PDB file of C-alpha atoms in Angstrom:
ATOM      1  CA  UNK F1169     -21.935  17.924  36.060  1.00 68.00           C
ATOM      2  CA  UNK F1170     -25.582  18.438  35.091  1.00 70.00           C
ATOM      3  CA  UNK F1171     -26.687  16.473  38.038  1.00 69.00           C
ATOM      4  CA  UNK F1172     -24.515  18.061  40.527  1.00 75.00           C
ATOM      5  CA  UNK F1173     -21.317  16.018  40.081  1.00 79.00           C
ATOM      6  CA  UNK F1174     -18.228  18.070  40.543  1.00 80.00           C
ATOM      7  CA  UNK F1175     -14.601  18.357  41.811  1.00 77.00           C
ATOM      8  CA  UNK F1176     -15.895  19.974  44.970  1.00 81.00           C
ATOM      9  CA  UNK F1177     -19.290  18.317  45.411  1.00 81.00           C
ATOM     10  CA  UNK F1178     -18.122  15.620  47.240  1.00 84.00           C
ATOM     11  CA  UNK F1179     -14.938  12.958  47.860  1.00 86.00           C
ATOM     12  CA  UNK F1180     -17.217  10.512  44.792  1.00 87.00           C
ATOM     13  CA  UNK F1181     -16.697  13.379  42.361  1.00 84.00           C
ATOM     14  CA  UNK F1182     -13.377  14.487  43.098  1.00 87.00           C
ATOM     15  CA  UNK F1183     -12.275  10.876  43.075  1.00 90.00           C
ATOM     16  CA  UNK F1184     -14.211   9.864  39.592  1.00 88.00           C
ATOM     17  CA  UNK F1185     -12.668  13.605  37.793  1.00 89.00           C
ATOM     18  CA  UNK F1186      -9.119  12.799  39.235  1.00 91.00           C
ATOM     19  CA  UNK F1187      -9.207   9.027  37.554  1.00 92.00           C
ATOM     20  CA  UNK F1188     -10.897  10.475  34.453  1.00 92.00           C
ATOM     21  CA  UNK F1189      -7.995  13.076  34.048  1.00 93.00           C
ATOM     22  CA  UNK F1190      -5.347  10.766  34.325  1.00 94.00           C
ATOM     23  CA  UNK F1191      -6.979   8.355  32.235  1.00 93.00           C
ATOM     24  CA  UNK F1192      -6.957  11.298  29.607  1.00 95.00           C
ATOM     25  CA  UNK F1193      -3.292  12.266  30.169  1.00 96.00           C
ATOM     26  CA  UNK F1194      -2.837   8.251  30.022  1.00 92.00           C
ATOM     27  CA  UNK F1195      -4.537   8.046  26.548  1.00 92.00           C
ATOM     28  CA  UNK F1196      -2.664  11.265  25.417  1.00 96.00           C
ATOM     29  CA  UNK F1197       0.679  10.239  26.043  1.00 94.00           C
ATOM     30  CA  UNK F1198       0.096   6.479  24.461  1.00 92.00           C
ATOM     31  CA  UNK F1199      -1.460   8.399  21.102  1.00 94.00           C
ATOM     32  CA  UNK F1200       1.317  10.921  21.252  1.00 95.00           C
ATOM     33  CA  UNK F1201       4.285   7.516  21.783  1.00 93.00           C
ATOM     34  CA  UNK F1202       2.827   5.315  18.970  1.00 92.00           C
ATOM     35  CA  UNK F1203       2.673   8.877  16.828  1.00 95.00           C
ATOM     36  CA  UNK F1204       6.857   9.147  17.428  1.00 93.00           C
ATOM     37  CA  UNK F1205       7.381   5.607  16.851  1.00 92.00           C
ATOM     38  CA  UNK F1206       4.949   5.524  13.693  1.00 92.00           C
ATOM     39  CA  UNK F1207       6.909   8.588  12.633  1.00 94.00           C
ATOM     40  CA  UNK F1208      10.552   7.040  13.187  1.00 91.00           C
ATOM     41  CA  UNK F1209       9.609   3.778  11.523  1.00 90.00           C
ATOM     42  CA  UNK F1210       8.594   6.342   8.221  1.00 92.00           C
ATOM     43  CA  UNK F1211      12.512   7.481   8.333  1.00 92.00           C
ATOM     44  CA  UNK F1212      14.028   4.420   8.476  1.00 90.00           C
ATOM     45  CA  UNK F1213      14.779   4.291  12.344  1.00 89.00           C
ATOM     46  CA  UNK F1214      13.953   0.963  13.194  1.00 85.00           C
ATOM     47  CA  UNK F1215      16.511  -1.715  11.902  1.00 87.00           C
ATOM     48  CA  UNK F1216      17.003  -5.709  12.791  1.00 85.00           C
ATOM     49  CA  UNK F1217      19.517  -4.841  15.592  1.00 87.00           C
ATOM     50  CA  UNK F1218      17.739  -1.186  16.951  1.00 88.00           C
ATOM     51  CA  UNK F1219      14.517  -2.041  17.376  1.00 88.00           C
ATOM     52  CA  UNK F1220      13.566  -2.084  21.414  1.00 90.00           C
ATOM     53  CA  UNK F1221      11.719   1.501  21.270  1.00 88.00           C
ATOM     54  CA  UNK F1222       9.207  -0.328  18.272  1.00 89.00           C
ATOM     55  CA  UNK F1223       8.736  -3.577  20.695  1.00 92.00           C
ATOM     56  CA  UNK F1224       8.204  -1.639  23.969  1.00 92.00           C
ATOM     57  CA  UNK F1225       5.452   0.214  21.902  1.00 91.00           C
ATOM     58  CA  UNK F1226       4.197  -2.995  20.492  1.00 91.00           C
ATOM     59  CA  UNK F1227       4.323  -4.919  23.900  1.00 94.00           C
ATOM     60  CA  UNK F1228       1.977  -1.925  25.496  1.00 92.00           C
ATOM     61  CA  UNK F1229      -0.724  -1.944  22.356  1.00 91.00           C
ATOM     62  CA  UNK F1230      -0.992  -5.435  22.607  1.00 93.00           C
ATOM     63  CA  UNK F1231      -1.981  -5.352  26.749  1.00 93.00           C
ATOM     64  CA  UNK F1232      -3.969  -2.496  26.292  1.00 90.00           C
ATOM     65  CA  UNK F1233      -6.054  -4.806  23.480  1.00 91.00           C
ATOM     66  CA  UNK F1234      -6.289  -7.313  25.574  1.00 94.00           C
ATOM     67  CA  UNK F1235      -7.360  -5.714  29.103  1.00 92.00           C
ATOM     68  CA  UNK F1236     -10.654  -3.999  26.779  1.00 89.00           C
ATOM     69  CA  UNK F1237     -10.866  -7.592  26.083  1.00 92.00           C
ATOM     70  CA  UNK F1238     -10.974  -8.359  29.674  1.00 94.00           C
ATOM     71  CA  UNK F1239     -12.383  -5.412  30.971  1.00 89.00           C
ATOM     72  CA  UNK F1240     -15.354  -4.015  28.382  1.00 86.00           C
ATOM     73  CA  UNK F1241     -17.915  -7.617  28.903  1.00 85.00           C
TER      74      UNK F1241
END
């Protein structure tokens, strides 16, 4: 924004604040999912035949570990 950047300064800016707000609300809602799950596992919620919520939640950490692996070099 210091160097002119903004929502309405062109289609660049508009484009790079939309991706960077849904990459927020994207972060958010993972932190806020693995917070329930973490939260349920601490009363007893997950057992050997209930456990697809704790997998699903497991399954997306372990992609999101391994596109930074992919994507930060």
């Amino acid at each position: 924004m210091h160097h002119g950047l903004t929502l309405a300064s062109s289609q660049y800016g508009g484009a790079f604040y939309m991706l960077i707000g849904l990459h927020a609300v994207h972060v958010v809602a993972a932190v806020v999912w693995l917070a329930v799950v973490t939260w349920l596992a601490g009363r007893g919620r997950w057992t050997a035949a209930a456990y697809a919520g704790l997998e699903m939640c497991v399954i997306y950490w372990w992609f999101v570990a391994a596109l930074w692996a992919v994507l930060f070099p």
